[in-house]
PDB file of C-alpha atoms in Angstrom:
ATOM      1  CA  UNK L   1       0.000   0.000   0.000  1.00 69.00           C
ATOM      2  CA  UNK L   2       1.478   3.572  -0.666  1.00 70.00           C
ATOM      3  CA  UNK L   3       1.680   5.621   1.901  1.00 70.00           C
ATOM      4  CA  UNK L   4       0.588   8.470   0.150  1.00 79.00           C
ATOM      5  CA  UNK L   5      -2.068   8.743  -2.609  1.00 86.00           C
ATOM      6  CA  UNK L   6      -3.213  11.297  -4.946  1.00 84.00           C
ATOM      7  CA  UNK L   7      -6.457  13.524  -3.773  1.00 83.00           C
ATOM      8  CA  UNK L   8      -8.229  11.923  -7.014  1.00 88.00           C
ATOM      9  CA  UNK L   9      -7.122   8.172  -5.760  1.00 94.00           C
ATOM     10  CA  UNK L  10     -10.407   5.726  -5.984  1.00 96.00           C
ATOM     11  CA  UNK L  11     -12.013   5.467  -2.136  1.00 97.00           C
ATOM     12  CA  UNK L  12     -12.188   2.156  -0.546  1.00 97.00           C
ATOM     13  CA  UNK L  13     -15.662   1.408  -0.463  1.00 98.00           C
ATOM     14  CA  UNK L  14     -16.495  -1.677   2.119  1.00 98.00           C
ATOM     15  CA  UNK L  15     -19.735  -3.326   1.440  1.00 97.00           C
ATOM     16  CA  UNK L  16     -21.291  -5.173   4.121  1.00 94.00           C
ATOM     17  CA  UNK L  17     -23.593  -7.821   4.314  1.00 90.00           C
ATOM     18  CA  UNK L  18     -26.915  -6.654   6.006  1.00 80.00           C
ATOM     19  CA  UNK L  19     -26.334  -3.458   8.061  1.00 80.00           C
ATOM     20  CA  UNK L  20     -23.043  -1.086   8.606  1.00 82.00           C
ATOM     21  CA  UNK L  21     -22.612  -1.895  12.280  1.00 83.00           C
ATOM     22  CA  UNK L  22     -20.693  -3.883  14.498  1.00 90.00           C
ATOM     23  CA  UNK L  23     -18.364  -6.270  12.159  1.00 94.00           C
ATOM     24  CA  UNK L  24     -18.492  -4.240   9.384  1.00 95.00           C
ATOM     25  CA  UNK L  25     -18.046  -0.232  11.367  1.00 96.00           C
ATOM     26  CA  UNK L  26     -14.950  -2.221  13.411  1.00 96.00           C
ATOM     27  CA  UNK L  27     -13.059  -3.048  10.417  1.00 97.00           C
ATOM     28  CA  UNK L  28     -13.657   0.506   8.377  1.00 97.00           C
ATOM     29  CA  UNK L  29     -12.275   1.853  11.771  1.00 97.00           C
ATOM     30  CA  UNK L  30      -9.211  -0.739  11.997  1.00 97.00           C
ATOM     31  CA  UNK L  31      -8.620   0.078   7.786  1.00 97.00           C
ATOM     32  CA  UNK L  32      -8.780   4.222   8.717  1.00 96.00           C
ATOM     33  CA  UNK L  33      -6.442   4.333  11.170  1.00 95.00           C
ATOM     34  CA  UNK L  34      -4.054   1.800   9.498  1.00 94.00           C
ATOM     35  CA  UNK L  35      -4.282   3.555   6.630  1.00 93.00           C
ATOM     36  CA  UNK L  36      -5.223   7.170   6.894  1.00 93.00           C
ATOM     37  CA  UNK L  37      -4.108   7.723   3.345  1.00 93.00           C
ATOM     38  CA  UNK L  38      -7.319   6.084   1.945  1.00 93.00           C
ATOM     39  CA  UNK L  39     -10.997   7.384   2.159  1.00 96.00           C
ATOM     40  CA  UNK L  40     -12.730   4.259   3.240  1.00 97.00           C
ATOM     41  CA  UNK L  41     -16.225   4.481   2.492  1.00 97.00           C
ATOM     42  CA  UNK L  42     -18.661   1.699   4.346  1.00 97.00           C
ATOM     43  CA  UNK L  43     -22.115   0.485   2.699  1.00 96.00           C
ATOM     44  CA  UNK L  44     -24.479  -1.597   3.882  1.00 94.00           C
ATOM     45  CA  UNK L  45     -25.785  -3.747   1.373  1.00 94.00           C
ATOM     46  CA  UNK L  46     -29.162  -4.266   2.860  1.00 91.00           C
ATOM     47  CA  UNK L  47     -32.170  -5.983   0.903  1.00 90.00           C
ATOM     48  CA  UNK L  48     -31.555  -3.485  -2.014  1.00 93.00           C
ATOM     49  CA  UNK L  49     -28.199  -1.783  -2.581  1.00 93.00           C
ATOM     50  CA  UNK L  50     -29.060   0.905  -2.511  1.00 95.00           C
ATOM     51  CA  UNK L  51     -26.534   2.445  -0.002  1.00 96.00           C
ATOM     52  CA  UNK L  52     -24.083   1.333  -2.377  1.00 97.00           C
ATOM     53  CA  UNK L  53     -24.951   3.071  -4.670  1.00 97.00           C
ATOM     54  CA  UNK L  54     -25.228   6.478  -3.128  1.00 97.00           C
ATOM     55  CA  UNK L  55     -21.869   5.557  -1.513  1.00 97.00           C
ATOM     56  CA  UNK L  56     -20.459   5.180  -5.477  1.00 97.00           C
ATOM     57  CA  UNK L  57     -22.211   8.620  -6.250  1.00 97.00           C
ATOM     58  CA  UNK L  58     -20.886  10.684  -3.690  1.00 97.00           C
ATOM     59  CA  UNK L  59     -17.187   9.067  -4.354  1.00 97.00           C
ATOM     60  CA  UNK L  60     -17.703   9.804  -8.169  1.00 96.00           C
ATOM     61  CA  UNK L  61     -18.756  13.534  -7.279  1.00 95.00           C
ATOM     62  CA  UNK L  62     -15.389  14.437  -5.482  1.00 94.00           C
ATOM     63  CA  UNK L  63     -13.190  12.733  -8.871  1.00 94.00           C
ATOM     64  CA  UNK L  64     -12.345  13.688 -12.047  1.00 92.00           C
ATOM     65  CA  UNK L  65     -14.963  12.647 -14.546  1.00 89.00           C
ATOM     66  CA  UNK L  66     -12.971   9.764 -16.275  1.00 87.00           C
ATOM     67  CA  UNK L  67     -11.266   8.652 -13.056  1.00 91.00           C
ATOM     68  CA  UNK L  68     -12.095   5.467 -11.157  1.00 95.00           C
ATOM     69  CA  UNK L  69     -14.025   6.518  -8.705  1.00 96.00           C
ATOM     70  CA  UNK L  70     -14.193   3.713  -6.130  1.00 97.00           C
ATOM     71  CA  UNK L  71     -12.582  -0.145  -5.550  1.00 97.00           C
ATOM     72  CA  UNK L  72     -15.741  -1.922  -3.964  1.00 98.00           C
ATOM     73  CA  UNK L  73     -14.227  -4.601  -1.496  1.00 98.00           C
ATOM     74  CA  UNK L  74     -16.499  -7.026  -0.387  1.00 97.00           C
ATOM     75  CA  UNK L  75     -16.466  -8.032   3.383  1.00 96.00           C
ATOM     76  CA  UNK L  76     -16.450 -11.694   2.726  1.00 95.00           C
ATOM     77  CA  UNK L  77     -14.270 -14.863   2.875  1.00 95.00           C
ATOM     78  CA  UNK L  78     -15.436 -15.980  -0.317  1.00 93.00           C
ATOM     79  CA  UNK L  79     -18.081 -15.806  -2.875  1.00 90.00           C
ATOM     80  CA  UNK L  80     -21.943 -15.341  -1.698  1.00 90.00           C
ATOM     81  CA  UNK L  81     -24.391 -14.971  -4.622  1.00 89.00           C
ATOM     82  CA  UNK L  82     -26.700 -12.238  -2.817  1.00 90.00           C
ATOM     83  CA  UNK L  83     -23.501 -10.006  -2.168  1.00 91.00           C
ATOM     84  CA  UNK L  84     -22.585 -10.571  -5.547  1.00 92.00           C
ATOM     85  CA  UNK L  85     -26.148  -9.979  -6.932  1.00 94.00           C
ATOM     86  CA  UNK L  86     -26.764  -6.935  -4.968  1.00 95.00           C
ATOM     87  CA  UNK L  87     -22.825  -5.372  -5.746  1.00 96.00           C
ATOM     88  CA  UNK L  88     -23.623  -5.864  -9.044  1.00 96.00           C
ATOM     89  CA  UNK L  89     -26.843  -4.170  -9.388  1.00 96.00           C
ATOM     90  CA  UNK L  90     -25.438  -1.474  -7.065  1.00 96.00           C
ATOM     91  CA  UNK L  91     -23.135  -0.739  -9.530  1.00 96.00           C
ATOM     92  CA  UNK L  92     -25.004  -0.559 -12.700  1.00 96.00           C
ATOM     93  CA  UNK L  93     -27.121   1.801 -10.835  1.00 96.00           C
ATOM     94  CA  UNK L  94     -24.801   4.502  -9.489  1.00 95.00           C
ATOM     95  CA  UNK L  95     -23.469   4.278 -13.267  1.00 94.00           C
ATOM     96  CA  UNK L  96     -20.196   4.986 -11.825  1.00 94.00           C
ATOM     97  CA  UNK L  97     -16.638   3.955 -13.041  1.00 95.00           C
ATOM     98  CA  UNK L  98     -15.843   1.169 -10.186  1.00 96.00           C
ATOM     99  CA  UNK L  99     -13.865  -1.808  -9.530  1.00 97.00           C
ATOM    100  CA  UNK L 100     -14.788  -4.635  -7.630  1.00 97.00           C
ATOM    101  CA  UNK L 101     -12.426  -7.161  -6.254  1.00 97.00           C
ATOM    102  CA  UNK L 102     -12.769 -10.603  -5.588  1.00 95.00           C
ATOM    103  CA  UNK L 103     -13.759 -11.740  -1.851  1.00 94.00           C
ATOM    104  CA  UNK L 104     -10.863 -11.865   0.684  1.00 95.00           C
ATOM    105  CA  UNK L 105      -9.840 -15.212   0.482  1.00 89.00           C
ATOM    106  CA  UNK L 106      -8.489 -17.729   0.034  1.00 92.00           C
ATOM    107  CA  UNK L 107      -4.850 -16.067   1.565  1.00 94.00           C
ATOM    108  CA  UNK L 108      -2.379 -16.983   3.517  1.00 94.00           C
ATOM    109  CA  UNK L 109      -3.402 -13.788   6.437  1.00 95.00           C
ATOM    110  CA  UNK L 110      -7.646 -15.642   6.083  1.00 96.00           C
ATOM    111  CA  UNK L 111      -5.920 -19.293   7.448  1.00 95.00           C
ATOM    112  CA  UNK L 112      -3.840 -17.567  10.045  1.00 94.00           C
ATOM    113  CA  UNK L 113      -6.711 -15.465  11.078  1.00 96.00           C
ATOM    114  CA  UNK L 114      -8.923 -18.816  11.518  1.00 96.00           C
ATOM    115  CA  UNK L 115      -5.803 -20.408  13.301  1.00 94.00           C
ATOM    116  CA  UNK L 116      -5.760 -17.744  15.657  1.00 94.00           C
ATOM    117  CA  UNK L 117      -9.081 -17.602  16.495  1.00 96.00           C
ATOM    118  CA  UNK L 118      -8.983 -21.676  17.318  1.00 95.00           C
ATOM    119  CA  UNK L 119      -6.124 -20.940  19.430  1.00 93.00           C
ATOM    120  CA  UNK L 120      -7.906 -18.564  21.641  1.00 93.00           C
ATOM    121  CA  UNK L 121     -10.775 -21.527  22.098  1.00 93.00           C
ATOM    122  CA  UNK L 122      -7.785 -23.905  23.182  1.00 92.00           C
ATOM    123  CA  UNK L 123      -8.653 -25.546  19.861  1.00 94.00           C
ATOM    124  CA  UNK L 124      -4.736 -25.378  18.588  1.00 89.00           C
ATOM    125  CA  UNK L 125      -1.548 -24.546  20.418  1.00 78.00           C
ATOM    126  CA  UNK L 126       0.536 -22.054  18.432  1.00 69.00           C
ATOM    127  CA  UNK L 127       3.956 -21.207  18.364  1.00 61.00           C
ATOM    128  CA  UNK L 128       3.304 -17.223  18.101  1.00 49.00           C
ATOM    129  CA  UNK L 129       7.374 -16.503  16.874  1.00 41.00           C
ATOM    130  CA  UNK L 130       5.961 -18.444  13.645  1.00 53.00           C
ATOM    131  CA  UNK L 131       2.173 -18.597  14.413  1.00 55.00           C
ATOM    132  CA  UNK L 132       2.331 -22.312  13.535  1.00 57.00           C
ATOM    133  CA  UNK L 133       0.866 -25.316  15.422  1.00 52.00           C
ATOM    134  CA  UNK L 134       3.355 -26.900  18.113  1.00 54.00           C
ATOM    135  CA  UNK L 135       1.061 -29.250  19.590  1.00 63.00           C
ATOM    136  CA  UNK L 136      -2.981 -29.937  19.537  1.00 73.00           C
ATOM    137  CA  UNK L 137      -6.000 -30.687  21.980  1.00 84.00           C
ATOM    138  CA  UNK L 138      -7.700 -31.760  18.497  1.00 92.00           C
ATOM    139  CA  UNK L 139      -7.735 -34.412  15.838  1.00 93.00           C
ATOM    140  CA  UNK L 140      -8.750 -32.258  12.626  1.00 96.00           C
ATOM    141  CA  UNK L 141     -11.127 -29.391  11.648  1.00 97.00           C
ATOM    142  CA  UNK L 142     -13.966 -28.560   9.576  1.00 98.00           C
ATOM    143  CA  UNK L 143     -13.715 -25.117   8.032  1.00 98.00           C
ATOM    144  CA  UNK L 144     -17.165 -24.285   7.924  1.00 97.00           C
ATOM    145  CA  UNK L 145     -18.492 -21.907   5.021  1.00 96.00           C
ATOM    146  CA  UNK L 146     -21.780 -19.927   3.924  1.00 94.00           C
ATOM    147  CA  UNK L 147     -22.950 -19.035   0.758  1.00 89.00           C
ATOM    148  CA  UNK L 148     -23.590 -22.636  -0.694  1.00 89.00           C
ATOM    149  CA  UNK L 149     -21.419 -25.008  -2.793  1.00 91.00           C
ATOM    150  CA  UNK L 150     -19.280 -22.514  -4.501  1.00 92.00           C
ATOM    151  CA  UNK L 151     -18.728 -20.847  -1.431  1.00 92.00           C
ATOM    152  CA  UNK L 152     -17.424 -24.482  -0.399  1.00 94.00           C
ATOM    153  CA  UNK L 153     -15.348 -24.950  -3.202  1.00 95.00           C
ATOM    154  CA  UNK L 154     -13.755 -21.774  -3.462  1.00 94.00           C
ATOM    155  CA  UNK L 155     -12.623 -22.622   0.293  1.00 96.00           C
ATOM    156  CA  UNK L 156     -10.772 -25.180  -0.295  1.00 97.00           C
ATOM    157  CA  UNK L 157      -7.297 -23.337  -0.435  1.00 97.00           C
ATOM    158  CA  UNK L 158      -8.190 -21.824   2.707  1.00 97.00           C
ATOM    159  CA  UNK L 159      -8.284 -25.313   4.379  1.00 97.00           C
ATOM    160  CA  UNK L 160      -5.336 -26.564   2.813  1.00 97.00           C
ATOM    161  CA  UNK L 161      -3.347 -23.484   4.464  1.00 96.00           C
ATOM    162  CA  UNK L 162      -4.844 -23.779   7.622  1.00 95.00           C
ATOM    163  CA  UNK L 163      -4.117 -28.017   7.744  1.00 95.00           C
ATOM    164  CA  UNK L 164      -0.716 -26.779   6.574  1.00 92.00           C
ATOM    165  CA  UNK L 165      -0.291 -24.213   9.982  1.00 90.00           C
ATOM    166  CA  UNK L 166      -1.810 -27.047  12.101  1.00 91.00           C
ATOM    167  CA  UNK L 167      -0.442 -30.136  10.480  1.00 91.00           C
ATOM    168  CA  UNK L 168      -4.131 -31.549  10.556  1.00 93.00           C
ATOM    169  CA  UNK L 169      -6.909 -33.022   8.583  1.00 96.00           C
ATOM    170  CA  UNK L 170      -9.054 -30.103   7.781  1.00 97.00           C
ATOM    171  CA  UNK L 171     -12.144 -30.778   6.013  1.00 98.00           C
ATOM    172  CA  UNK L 172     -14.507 -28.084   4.179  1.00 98.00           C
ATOM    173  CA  UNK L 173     -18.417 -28.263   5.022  1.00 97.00           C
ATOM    174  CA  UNK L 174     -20.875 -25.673   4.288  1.00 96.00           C
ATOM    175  CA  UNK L 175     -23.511 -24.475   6.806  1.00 95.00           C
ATOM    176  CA  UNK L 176     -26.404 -23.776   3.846  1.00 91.00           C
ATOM    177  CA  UNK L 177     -25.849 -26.470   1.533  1.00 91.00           C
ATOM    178  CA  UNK L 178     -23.805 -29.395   0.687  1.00 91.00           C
ATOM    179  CA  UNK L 179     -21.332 -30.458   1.652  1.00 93.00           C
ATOM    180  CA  UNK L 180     -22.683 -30.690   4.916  1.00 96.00           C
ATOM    181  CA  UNK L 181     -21.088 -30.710   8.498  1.00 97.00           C
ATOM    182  CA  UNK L 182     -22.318 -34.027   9.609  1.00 97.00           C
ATOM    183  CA  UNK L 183     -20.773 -35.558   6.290  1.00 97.00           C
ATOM    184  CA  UNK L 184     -17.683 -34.023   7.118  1.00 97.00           C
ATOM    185  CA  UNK L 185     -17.734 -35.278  11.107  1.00 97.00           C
ATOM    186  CA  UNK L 186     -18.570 -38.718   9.257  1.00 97.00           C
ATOM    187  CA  UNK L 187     -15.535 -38.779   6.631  1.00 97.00           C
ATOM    188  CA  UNK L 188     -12.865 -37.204   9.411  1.00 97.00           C
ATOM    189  CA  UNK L 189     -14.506 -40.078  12.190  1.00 96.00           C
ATOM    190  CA  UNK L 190     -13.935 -42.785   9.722  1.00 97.00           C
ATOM    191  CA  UNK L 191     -10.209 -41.823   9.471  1.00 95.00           C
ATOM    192  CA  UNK L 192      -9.642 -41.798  13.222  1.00 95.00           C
ATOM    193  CA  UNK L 193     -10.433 -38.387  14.291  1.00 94.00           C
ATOM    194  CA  UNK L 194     -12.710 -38.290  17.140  1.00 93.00           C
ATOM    195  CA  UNK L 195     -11.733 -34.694  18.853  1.00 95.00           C
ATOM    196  CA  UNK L 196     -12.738 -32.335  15.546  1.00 97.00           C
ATOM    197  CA  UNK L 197     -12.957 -28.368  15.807  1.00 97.00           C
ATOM    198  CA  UNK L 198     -15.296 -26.669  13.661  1.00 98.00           C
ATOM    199  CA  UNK L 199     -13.757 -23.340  12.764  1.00 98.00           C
ATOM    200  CA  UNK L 200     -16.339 -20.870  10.888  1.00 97.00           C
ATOM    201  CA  UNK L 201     -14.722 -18.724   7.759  1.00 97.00           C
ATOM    202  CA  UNK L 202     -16.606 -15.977   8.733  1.00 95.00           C
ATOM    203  CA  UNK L 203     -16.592 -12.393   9.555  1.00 95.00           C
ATOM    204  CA  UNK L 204     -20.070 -13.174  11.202  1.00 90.00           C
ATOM    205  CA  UNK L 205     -23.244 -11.139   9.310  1.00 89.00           C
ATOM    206  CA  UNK L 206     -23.712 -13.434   6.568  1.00 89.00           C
ATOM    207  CA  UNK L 207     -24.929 -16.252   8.888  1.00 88.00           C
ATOM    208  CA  UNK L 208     -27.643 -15.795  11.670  1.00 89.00           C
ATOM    209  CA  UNK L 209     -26.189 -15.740  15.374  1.00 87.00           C
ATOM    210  CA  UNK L 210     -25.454 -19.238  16.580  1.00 91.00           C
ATOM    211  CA  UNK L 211     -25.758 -21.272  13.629  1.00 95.00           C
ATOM    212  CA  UNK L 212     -22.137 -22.232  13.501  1.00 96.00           C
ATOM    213  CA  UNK L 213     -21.973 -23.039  17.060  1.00 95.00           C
ATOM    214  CA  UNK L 214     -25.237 -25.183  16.665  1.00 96.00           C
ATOM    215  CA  UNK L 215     -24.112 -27.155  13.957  1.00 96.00           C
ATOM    216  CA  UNK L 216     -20.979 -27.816  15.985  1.00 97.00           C
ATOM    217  CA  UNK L 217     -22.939 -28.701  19.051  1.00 97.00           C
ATOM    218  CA  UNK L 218     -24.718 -31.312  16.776  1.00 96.00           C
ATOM    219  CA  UNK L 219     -21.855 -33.705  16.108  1.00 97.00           C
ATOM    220  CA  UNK L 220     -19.927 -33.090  19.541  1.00 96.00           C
ATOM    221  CA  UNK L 221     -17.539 -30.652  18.338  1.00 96.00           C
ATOM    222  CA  UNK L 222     -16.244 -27.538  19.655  1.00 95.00           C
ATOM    223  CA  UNK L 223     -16.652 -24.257  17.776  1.00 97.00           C
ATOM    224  CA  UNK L 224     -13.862 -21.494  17.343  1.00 97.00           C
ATOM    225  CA  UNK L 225     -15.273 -17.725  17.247  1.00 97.00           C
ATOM    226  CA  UNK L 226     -16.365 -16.219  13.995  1.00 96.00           C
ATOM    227  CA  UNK L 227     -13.699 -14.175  12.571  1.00 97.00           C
ATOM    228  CA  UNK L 228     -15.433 -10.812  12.961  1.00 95.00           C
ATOM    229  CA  UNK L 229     -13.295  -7.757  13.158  1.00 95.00           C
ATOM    230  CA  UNK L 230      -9.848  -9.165  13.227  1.00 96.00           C
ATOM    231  CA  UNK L 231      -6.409  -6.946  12.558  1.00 96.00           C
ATOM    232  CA  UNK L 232      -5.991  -9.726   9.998  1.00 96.00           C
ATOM    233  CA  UNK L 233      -9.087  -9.122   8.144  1.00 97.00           C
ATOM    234  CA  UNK L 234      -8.679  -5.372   8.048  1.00 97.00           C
ATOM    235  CA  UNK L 235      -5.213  -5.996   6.777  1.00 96.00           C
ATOM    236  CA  UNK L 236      -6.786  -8.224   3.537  1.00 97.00           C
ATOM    237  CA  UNK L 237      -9.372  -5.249   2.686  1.00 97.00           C
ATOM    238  CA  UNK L 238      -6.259  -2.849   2.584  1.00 96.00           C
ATOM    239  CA  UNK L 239      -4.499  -5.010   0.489  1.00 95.00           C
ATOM    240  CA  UNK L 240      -7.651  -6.011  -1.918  1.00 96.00           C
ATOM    241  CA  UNK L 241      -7.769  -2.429  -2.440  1.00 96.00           C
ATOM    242  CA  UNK L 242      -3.671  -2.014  -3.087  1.00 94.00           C
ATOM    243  CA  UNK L 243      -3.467  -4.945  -5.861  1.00 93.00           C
ATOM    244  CA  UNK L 244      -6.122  -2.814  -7.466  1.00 94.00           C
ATOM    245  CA  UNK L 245      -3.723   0.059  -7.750  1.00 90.00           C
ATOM    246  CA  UNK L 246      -0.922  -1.544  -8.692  1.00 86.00           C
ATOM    247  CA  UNK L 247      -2.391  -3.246 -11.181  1.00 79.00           C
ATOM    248  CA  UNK L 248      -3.326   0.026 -12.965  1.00 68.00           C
TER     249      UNK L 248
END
């Protein structure tokens, strides 16, 4: 990321699954003061868009006509087809020049994010020189996911890196659609595993309160934290928006 940027430079522009509180207002905090050479925007997303696309207007108004006016950054872990339906729309609409990147993972920062949050359940022991797994209370994890089977599949890097940090099976399951949990519990059982983590990959609005935490409770598993407004995360946004930049 530069540390300094043009007046005219595209704002950041956050959108967030249903409202612009909590989650989402923690991380537009953590990206301002980390980077107070970028105008982050935040939008909710809401049933519509429509926030979005005022937030896309008012960017456009302080830029030069033919400038990009905004790099939308979705506040996901991977692909959702409502967030992608309503960016999309939201776009079109403002009729504003705007890039969009891709969700924040899979990355290397997502899988140590997740390994840090198991670690502060007592799910994984972590060496934190090298922030890699020394010793374990479990026997593998399932990375849990929302946003149905593409969500799932586009995931699977993510678990790879974390199995990699934690030298564990780590299994992907989705919490809305196949491939489900229990199939997962089943597969990683069947090798041997009987102490299993579930660890969500997610910053927390795109799935109602508890879900993750129920689905672990429903094959005797324990269930790491949502991701929510992690350093880490913040950290990904900034540097969704960067690659933008220097790709121009």
């Amino acid at each position: 990321m530069p540390s300094q940027l043009p007046p005219e430079a595209p704002a950041l522009v956050l959108a967030a699954l249903g409202d612009a509180s909590g989650t989402a207002a923690e991380l537009a905090a953590l990206i301002r003061g980390d980077n107070p050479q970028i105008q982050v925007r935040l939008a909710a997303l809401g049933e519509d868009g429509k926030e979005l696309t005022s937030e896309l207007e008012a960017a456009a108004r302080e830029r030069p006509e033919d400038a990009t006016a905004a790099i939308v950054v979705p506040l996901l872990t991977g692909p959702h087809p409502v967030v992608d339906r309503l960016i999309s729309a939201a776009v079109a609409s403002s009729k504003v020049q705007v890039t969009v990147t891709e969700p924040l993972g899979p990355h290397p920062l997502l899988a140590e994010a997740l390994h840090i949050r198991l670690s502060e359940k007592s799910l994984a022991r972590a060496d934190r020189m090298r922030l890699l797994n020394v010793s374990s209370p479990i026997d593998a994890v399932i990375l849990a996911t929302v946003g149905g089977e593409n969500a799932a599949v586009e995931a699977q890097p993510t678990a790879v890196l974390l199995a990699s940090r934690l030298t564990l099976p780590v299994l992907v399951a989705s919490l809305d659609s196949a491939p489900a949990v229990a199939d997962a519990a089943g597969r990683l059982r069947g090798i041997g595993a009987q102490r299993i983590a579930l660890s969500p990959c997610l910053l927390g609005p795109e799935a109602p309160p508890g879900l993750a935490s129920a689905a672990a409770e429903e094959i005797g598993a324990e269930c790491a934290d949502v991701l929510g407004a992690h350093d880490l995360i913040a950290n990904l946004a900034a540097r969704a928006y960067g690659s933008v930049l220097s790709a121009d």
